[in-house]
Tab-separated table of C-alpha atoms in Angstrom:
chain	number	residue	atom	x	y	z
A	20	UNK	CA	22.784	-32.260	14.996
A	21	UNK	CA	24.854	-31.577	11.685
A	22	UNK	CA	25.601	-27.998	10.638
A	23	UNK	CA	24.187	-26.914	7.846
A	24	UNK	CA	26.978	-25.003	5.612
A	25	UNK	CA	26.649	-23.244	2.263
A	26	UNK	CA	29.273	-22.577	-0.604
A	27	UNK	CA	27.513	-20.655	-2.651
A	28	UNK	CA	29.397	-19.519	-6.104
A	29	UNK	CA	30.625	-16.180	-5.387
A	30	UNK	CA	29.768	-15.784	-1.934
A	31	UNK	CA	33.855	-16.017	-0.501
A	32	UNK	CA	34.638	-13.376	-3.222
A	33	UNK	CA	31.670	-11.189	-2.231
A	34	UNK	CA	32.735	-11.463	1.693
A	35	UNK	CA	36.405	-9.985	0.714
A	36	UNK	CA	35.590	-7.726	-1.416
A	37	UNK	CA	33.251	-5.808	0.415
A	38	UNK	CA	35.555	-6.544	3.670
A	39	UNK	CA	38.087	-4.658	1.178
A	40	UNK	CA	36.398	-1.898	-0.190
A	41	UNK	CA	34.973	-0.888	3.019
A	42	UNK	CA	38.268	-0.548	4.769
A	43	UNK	CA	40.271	0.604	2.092
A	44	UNK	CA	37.406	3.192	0.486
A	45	UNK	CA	37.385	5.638	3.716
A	46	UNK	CA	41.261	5.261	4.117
A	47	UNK	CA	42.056	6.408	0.702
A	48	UNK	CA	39.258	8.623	0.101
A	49	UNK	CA	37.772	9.451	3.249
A	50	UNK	CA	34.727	10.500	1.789
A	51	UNK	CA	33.076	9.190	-1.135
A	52	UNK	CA	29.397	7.471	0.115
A	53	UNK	CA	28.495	5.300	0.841
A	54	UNK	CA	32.153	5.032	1.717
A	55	UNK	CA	32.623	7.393	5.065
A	56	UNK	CA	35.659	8.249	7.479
A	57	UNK	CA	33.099	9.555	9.253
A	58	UNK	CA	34.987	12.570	10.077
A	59	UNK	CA	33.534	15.045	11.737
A	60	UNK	CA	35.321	16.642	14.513
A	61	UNK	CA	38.380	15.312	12.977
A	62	UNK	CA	40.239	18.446	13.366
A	63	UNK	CA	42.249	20.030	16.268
A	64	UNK	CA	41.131	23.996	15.966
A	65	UNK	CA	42.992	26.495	18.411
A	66	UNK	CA	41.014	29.044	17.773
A	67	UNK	CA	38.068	30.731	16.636
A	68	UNK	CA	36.382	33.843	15.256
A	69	UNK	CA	32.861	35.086	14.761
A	70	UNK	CA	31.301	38.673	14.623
A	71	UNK	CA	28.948	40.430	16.090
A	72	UNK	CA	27.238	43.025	13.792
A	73	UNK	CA	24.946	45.962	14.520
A	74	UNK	CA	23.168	48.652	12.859
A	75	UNK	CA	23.040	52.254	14.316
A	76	UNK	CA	19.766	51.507	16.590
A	77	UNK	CA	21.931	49.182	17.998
A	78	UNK	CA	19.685	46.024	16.616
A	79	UNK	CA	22.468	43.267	16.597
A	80	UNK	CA	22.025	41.362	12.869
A	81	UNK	CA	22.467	37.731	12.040
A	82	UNK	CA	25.799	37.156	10.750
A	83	UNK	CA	25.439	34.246	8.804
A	84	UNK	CA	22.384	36.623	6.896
A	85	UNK	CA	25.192	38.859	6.560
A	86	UNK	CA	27.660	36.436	5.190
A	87	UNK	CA	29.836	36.739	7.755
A	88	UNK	CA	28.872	33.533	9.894
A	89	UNK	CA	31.005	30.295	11.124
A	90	UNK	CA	29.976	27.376	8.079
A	91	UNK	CA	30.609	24.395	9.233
A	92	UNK	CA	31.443	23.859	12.523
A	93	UNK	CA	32.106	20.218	12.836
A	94	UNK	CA	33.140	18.965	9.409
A	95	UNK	CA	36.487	19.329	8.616
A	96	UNK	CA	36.917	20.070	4.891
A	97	UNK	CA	37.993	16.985	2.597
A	98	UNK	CA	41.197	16.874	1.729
A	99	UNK	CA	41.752	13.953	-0.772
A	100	UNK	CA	42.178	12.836	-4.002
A	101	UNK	CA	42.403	16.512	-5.383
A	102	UNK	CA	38.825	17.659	-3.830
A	103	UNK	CA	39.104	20.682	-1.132
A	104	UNK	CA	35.861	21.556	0.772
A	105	UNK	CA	32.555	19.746	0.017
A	106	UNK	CA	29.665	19.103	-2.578
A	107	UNK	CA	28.654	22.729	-2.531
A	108	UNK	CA	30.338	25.596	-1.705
A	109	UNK	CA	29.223	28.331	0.124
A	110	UNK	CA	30.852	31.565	0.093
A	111	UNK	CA	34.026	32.377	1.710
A	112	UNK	CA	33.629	33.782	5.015
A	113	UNK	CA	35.714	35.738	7.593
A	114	UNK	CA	34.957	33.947	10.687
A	115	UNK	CA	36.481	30.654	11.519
A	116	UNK	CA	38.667	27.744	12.634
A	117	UNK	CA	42.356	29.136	13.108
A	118	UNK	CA	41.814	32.247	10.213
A	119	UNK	CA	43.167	35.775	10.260
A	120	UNK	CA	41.426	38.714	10.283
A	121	UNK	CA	39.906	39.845	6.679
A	122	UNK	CA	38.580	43.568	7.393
A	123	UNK	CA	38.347	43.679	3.772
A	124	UNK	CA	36.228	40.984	3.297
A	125	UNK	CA	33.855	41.727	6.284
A	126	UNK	CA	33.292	44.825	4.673
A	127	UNK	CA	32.698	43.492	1.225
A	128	UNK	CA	30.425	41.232	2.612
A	129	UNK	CA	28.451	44.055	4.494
A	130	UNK	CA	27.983	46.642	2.304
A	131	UNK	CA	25.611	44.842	0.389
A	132	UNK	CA	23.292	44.301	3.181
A	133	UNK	CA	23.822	48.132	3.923
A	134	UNK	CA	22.929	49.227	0.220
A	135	UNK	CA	19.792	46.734	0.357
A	136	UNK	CA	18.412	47.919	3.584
A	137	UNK	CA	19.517	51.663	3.519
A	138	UNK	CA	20.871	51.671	6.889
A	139	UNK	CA	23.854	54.074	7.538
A	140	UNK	CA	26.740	51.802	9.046
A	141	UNK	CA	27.057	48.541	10.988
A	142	UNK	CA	29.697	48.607	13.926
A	143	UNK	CA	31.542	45.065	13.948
A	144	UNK	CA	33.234	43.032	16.815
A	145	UNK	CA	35.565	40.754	15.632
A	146	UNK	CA	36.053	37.993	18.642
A	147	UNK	CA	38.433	35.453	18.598
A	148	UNK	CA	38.044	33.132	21.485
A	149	UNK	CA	40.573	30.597	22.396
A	150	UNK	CA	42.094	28.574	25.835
A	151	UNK	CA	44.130	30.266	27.938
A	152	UNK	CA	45.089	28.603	31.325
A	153	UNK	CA	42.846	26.032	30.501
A	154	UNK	CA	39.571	28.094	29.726
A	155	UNK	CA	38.018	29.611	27.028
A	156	UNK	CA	38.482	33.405	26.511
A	157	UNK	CA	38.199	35.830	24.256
A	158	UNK	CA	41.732	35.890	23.078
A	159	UNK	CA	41.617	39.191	20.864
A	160	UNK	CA	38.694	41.236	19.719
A	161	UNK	CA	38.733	44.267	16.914
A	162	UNK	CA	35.569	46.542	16.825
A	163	UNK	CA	34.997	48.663	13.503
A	164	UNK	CA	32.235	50.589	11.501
A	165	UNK	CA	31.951	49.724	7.967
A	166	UNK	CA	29.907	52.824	6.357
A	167	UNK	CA	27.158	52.429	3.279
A	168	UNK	CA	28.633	53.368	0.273
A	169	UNK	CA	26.013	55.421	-0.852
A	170	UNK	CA	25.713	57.679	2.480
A	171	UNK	CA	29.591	57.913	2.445
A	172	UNK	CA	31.129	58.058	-1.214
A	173	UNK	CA	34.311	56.942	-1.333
A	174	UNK	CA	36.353	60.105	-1.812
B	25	UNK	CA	35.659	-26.664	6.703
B	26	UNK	CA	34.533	-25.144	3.355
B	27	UNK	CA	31.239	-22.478	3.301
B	28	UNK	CA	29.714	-20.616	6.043
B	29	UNK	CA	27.272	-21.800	8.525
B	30	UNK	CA	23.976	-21.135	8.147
B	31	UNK	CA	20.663	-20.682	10.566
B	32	UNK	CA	17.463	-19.502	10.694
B	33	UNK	CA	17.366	-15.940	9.825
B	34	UNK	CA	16.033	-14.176	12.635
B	35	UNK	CA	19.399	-11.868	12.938
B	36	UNK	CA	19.264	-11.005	9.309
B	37	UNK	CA	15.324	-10.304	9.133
B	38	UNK	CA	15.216	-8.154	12.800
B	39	UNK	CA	17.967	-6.408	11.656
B	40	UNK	CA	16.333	-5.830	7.586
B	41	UNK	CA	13.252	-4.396	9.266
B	42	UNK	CA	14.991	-2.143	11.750
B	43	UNK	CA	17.398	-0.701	8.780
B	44	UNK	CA	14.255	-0.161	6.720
B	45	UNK	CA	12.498	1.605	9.651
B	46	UNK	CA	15.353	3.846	10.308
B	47	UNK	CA	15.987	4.408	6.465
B	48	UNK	CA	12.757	5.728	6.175
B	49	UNK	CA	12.892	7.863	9.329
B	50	UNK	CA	15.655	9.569	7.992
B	51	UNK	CA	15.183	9.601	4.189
B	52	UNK	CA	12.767	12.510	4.879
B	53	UNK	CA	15.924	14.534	6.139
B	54	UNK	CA	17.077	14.586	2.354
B	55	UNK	CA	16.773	17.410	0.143
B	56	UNK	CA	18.617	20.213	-2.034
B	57	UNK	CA	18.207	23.115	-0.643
B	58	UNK	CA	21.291	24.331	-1.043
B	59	UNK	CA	21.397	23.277	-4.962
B	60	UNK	CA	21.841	26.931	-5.404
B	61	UNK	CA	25.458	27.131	-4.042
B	62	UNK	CA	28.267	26.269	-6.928
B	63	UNK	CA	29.011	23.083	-6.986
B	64	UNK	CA	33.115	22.026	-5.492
B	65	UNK	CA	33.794	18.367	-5.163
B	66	UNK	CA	32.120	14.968	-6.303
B	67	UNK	CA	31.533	13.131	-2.650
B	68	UNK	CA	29.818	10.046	-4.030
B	69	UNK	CA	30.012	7.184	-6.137
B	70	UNK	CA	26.931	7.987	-8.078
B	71	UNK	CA	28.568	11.325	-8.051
B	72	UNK	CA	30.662	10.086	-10.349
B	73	UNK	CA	28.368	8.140	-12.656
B	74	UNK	CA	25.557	10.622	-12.438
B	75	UNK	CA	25.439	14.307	-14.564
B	76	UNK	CA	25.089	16.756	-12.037
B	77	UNK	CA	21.910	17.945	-13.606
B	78	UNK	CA	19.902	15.272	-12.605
B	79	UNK	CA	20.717	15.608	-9.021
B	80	UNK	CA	17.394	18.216	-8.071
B	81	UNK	CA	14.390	18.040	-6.118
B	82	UNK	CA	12.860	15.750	-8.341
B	83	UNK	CA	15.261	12.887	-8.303
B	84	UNK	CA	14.769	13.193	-4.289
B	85	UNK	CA	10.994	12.819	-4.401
B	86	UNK	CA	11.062	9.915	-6.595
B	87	UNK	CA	14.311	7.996	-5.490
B	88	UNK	CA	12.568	8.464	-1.688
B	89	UNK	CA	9.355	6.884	-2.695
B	90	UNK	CA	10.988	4.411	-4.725
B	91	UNK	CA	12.912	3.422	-1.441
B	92	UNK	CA	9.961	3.559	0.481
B	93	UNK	CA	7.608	1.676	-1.616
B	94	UNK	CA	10.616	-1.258	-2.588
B	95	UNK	CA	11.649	-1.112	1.116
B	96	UNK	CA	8.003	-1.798	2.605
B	97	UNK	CA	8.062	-4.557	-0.294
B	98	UNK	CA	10.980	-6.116	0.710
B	99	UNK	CA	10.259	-5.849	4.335
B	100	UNK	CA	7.324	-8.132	2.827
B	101	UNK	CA	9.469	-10.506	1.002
B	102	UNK	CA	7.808	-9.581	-1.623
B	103	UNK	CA	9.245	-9.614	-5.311
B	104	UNK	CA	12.699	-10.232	-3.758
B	105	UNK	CA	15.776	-9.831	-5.023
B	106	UNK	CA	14.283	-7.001	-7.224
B	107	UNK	CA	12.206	-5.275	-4.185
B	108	UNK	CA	15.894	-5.597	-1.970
B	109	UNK	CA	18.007	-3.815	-5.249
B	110	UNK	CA	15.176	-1.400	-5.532
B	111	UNK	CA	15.151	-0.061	-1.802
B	112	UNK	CA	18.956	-0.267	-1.998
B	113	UNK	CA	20.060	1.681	-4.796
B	114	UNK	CA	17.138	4.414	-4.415
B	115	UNK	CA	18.327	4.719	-1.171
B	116	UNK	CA	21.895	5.047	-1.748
B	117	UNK	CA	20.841	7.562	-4.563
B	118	UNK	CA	18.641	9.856	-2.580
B	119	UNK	CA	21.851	10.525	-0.255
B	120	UNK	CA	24.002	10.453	-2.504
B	121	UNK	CA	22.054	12.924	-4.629
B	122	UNK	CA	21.558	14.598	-0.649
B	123	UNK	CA	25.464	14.846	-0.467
B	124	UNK	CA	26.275	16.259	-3.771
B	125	UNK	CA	24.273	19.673	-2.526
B	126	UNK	CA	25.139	19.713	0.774
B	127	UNK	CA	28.379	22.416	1.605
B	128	UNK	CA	29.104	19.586	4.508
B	129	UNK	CA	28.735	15.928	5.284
B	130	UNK	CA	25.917	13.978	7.169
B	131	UNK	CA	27.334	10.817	8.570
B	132	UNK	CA	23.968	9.132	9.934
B	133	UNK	CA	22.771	7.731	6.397
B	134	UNK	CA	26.144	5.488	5.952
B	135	UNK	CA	25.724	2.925	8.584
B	136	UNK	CA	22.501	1.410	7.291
B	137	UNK	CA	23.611	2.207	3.616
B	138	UNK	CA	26.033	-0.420	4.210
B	139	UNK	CA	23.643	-2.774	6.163
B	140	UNK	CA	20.845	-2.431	2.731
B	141	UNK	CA	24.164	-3.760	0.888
B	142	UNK	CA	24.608	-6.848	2.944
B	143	UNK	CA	21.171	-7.514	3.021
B	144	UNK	CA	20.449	-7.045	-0.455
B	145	UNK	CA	23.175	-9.366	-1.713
B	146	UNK	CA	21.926	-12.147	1.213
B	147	UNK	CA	18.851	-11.742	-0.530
B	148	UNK	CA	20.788	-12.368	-4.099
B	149	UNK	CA	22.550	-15.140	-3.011
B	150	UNK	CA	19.265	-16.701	-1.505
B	151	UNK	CA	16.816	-15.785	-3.061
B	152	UNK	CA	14.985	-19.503	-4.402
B	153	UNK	CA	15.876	-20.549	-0.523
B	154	UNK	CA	13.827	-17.330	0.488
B	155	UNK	CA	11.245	-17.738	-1.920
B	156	UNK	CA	10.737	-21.060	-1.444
B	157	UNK	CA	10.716	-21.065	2.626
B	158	UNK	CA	8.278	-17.742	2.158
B	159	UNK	CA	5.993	-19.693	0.072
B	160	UNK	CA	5.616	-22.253	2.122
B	161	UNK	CA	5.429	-20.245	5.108
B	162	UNK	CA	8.550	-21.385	7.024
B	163	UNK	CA	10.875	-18.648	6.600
B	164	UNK	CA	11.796	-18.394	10.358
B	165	UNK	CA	12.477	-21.718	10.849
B	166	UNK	CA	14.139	-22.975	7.462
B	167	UNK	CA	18.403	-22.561	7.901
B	168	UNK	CA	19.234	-19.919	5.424
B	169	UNK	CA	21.088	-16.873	6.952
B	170	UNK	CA	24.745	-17.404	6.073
B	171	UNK	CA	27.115	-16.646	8.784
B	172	UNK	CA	28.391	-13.690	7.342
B	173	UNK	CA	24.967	-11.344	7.491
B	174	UNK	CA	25.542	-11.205	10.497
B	175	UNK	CA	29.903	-10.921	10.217
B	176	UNK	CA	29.540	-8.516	7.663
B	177	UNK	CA	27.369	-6.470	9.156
B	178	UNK	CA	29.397	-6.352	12.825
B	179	UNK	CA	32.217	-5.358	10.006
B	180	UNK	CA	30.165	-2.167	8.791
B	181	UNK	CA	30.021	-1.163	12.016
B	182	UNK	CA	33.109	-1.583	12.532
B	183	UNK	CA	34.586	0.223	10.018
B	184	UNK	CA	32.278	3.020	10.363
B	185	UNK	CA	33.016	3.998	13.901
B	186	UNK	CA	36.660	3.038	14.050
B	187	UNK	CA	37.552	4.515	10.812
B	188	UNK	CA	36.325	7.454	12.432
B	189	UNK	CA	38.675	7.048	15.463
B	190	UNK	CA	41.334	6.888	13.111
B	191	UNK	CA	40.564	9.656	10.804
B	192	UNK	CA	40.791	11.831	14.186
B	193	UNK	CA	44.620	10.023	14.233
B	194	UNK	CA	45.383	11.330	11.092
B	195	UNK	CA	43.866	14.997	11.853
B	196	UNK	CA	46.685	15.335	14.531
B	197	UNK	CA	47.268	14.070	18.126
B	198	UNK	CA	46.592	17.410	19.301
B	199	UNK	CA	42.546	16.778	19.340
B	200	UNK	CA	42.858	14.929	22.616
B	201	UNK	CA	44.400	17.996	24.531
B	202	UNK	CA	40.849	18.756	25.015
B	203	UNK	CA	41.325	22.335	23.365
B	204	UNK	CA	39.170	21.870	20.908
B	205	UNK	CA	36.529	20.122	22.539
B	206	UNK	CA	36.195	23.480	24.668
B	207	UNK	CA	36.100	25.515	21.828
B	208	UNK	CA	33.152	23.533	20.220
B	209	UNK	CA	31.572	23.797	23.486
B	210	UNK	CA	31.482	27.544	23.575
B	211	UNK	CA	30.445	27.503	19.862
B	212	UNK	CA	27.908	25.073	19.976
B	213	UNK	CA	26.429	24.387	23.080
B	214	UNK	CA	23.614	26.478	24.063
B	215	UNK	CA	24.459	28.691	26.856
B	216	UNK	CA	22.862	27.335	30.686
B	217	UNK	CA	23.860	23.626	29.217
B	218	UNK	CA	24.741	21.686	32.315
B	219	UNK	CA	28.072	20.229	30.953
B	220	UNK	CA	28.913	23.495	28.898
B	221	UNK	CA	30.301	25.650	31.732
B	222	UNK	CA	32.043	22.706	33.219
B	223	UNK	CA	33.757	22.104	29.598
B	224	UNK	CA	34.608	25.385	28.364
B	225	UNK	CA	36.499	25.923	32.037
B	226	UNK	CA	38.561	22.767	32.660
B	227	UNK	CA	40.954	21.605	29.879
B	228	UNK	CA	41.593	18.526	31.830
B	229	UNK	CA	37.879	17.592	31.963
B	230	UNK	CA	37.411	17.880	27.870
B	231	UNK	CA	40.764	16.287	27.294
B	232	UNK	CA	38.989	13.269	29.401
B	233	UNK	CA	35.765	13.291	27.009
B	234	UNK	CA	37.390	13.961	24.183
B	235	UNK	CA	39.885	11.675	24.721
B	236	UNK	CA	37.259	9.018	26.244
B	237	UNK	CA	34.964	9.070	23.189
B	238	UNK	CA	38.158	8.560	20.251
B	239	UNK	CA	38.965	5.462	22.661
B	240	UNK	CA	35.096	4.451	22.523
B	241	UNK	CA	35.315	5.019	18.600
B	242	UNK	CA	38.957	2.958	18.147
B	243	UNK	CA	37.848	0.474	20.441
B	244	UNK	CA	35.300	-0.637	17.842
B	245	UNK	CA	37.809	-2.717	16.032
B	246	UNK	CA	37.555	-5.009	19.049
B	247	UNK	CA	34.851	-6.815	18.594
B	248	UNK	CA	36.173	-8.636	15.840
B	249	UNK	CA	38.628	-10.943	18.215
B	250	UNK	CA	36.384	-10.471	21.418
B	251	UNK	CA	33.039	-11.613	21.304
B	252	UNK	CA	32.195	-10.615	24.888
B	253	UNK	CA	32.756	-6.805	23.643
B	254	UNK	CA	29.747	-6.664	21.863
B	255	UNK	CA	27.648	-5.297	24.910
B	256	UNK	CA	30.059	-3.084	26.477
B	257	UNK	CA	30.551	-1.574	22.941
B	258	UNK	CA	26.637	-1.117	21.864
B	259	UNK	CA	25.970	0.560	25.362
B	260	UNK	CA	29.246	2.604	25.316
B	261	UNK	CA	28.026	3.996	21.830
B	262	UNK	CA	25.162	4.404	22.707
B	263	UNK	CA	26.000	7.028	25.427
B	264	UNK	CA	28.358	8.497	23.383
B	265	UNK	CA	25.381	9.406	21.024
B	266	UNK	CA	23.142	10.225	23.449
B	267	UNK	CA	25.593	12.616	25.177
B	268	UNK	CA	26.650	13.856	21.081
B	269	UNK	CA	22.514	14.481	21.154
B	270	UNK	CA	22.341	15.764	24.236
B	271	UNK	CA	24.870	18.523	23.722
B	272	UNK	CA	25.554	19.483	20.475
B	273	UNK	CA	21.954	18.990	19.399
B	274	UNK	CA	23.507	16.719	16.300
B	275	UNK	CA	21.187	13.478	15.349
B	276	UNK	CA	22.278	10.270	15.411
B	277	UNK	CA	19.720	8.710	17.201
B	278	UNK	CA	19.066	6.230	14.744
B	279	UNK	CA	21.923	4.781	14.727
B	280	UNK	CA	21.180	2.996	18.453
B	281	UNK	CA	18.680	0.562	17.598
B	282	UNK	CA	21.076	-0.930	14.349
B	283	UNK	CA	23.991	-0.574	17.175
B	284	UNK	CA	21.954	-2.650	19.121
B	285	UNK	CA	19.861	-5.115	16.428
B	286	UNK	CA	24.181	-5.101	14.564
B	287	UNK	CA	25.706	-6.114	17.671
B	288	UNK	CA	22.957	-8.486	19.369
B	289	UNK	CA	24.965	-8.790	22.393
B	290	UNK	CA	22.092	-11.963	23.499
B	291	UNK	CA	23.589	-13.727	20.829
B	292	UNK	CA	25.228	-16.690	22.146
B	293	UNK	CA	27.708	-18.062	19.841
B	294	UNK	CA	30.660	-15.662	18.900
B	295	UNK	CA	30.275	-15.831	15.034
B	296	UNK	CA	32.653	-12.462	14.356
C-alpha cells in the first residue's frame, strides 16, 4: 500500500521553528512560559536557616506569619536576561539557602507583630542545619529576645 | 522523499483529549492571590505584551472558562481551527497571567502548553481535511495526522525534562553530592516519612537519588535516536514523579498520563 505524504505550505518551516524556539527559549532565558528550564531544584544549597519564635507563654508562632519564614524552597531564583527573583516579590527574609545571620532584620520583622499583638518579647532560635559526616545537623544555632518597643523604649 | 507521512489520527486525537482533560484539571490551580506582593520580573511572553493591570482575578475567571468552554469544543471538533486557538491562547494566558503573581514558578502547566501548540497548528494546517472527514463521519479512519504531531510532541517532552537536567548542569556539579538533597529532605519532608530518616542520614544514599533522577531527566534526550527508549523512559518518569509526590508533597501527577499518551511506547513504528 502507498504512503500517503503531505507538503503542506509552511508546515517544514513550522516543524523548525518550533524545534528552535523550544530549545533555544529555556537555554537563553530559562524562564519565560510557556518557555521553561524547568528548574526547580536547580541549585546546590549547603546550608540552611529557619527560626523558631516564641512569645513569653512559651506559645511557639508561625514564622512565615512573622515574616521570618524560608520562601521558596525549591525554586531557585531566575537569573537571566537582567530579571533577579520572580513575578512577585515577597519580602526579604532572614532565613534561607546559604544566608548569614540578619539579627537586625529578624527584629525589624518582629516588632511589628509584637506592637500588633501587645505581647512583651519573643525569644528566637536561629538554626542553621547543614551535613556534617554525611548527616544533617544543626550546624550553628543563636537564641535571642527581641523586646516590644513600646514595653521597652529604646533609651 | 519530500513531506511527512501521514495516518489516521488516533495519536494526535488520544493525546488532544488527554491534554484537554489535564488542562482543565489543573487550570483550577490558577489564581492571584499573591497580586498584592510588588511586582519583580516579567516571566512570560504575554508578560511582555500584556499591561500588568489587566493581569487580576478577572482575567483568570474568564480566560479559564474561555479555555474550558473552547477546549470541550474542540475536543468536539467543533468550530475548529477557531475552537483549537481559543482553548490555546486562553490557556496559555490564564498561566501566564498565574505566573506573573506568583513569587515562584509552577512547572506542571508547560508540558501540555506546548502539546495545545502542536495540536492547535495540526488543526491549522488541516483543518478542510478535519472538517471534511468530521462531516462525513470518518475522522478515525481518513489519513490526516502528519508525522510530526506525534515528533513534535515526543520533542516537547523532550525538551521539557532534559532541559531541566541541564539547567541542574549549569547550577553547579555540586547538586549530585547528595548534600542538598538531604537538606531538602529535612526541610520538606514531613517528619516519620519512610525515606526521610534514611535521606537526611546517608550522603551516599541521596547522592544516588539525586544523582539517579538528573540521569532520568538527561536521559530524555534519548528517545530521539532510540525508539525502544520510549517505555523505559515513560515508566522511569513516572516513578520519578510519583516518588517527587510521594515525598515532597509537590504535584505533578498530571503530567503521567501525557508521559504516557506523548510517548505511546505500543506504537510500533519508530517515527522520532
Amino acid at each position: 500500500m502507498e504512503t500517503l505524504r503531505s507538503d503542506k505550505k509552511g508546515e517544514v518551516f513550522f516543524v523548525r521553528a518550533f524545534a528552535a524556539v523550544t530549545l533555544l527559549m529555556p537555554l537563553l532565558a530559562t524562564e519565560l512560559y510557556p518557555f521553561s528550564a524547568a528548574s526547580m531544584f536547580a541549585h546546590s544549597p549547603k546550608t540552611y536557616t529557619v527560626y523558631r519564635v516564641s512569645g513569653p507563654t512559651g506559645e511557639v508562632w508561625d514564622p512565615h506569619l512573622l515574616g521570618v519564614g524560608l520562601n521558596n524552597p525549591h525554586d531557585p531564583p531566575l537569573n537571566s536576561w537582567g530579571r533577579r527573583g520572580y513575578g512577585r516579590r515577597l519580602p526579604a527574609s532572614p532565613a534561607g539557602y546559604d544566608v548569614d545571620w540578619d539579627e537586625t532584620l529578624v527584629k525589624a520583622r518582629i516588632q511589628p507583630f509584637l506592637k500588633k499583638h501587645a505581647q512583651a518579647y519573643a525569644v528566637v532560635e536561629g538554626l542553621r542545619y547543614g551535613v556534617k559526616d554525611g548527616a544533617v545537623t544543626c550546624v550553628e544555632r543563636r537564641s535571642y529576645t527581641v523586646r516590644n518597643e513600646r514595653f521597652y523604649p529604646k533609651r | 522523499m519530500r513531506g511527512f507521512t501521514l495516518s489516521v489520527p488516533t495519536y494526535g486525537q488520544r493525546l488532544l483529549w488527554l491534554a484537554l482533560l489535564m488542562g482543565a484539571i489543573i487550570a483550577f490551580d490558577a489564581h492571584v492571590e499573591y497580586g498584592e506582593l510588588p511586582k519583580a520580573n516579567t516571566v512570560s511572553v504575554l508578560g511582555l505584551l500584556l499591561p500588568l493591570e489587566w493581569a487580576d482575578s478577572r482575567l483568570v475567571f474568564w480566560s479559564r472558562a474561555i479555555f474550558l468552554l473552547s477546549g470541550t469544543l474542540w475536543g468536539l471538533r467543533i468550530g475548529v481551527p477557531w475552537s483549537s486557538w481559543g482553548a490555546t491562547f486562553s490557556y496559555t494566558l490564564l498561566i501566564s497571567v498565574y505566573w506573573e503573581n506568583l513569587p515562584w514558578f509552577r512547572h506542571k502547566f508547560v508540558l501540555p502548553n506546548l502539546i495545545f501548540f502542536v495540536l492547535a497548528f495540526w488543526y491549522q494546517f488541516y483543518r478542510s481535511e478535519i472538517r471534511a472527514a468530521r462531516d462525513w463521519k470518518d475522522f478515525f479512519r481518513t489519513p490526516l495526522e502528519p508525522s510530526w504531531v506525534s515528533s513534535l510532541s515526543s520533542w516537547s517532552l523532550v525538551m521539557f525534562y532534559g532541559l531541566s537536567g541541564v539547567s541542574k548542569v549549569i547550577g553547579g556539579w555540586t547538586l549530585l553530592d547528595g548534600t542538598s538533597l538531604q537538606l531538602w529532605f529535612h526541610l520538606m519532608v514531613e517528619p516519620g516519612h519512610p525515606l526521610r530518616e534514611a535521606v537526611i542520614h546517608s550522603q551516599g544514599l541521596a547522592a544516588f537519588l539525586q544523582t539517579g533522577a538528573w540521569l532520568v531527566e538527561l536521559s530524555s534526550f534519548l528517545v530521539l535516536f532510540w525508539g525502544w527508549y520510549r517505555l523505559p523512559l515513560a515508566v522511569l518518569l513516572s516513578c520519578f514523579h510519583l516518588t517527587v509526590q510521594w515525598t515532597f508533597g509537590i504535584p505533578f501527577l498530571t503530567n503521567i498520563p501525557l508521559i504516557w499518551a506523548i510517548l505511546d511506547p505500543r506504537r510500533k513504528e519508530d517515527r522520532n
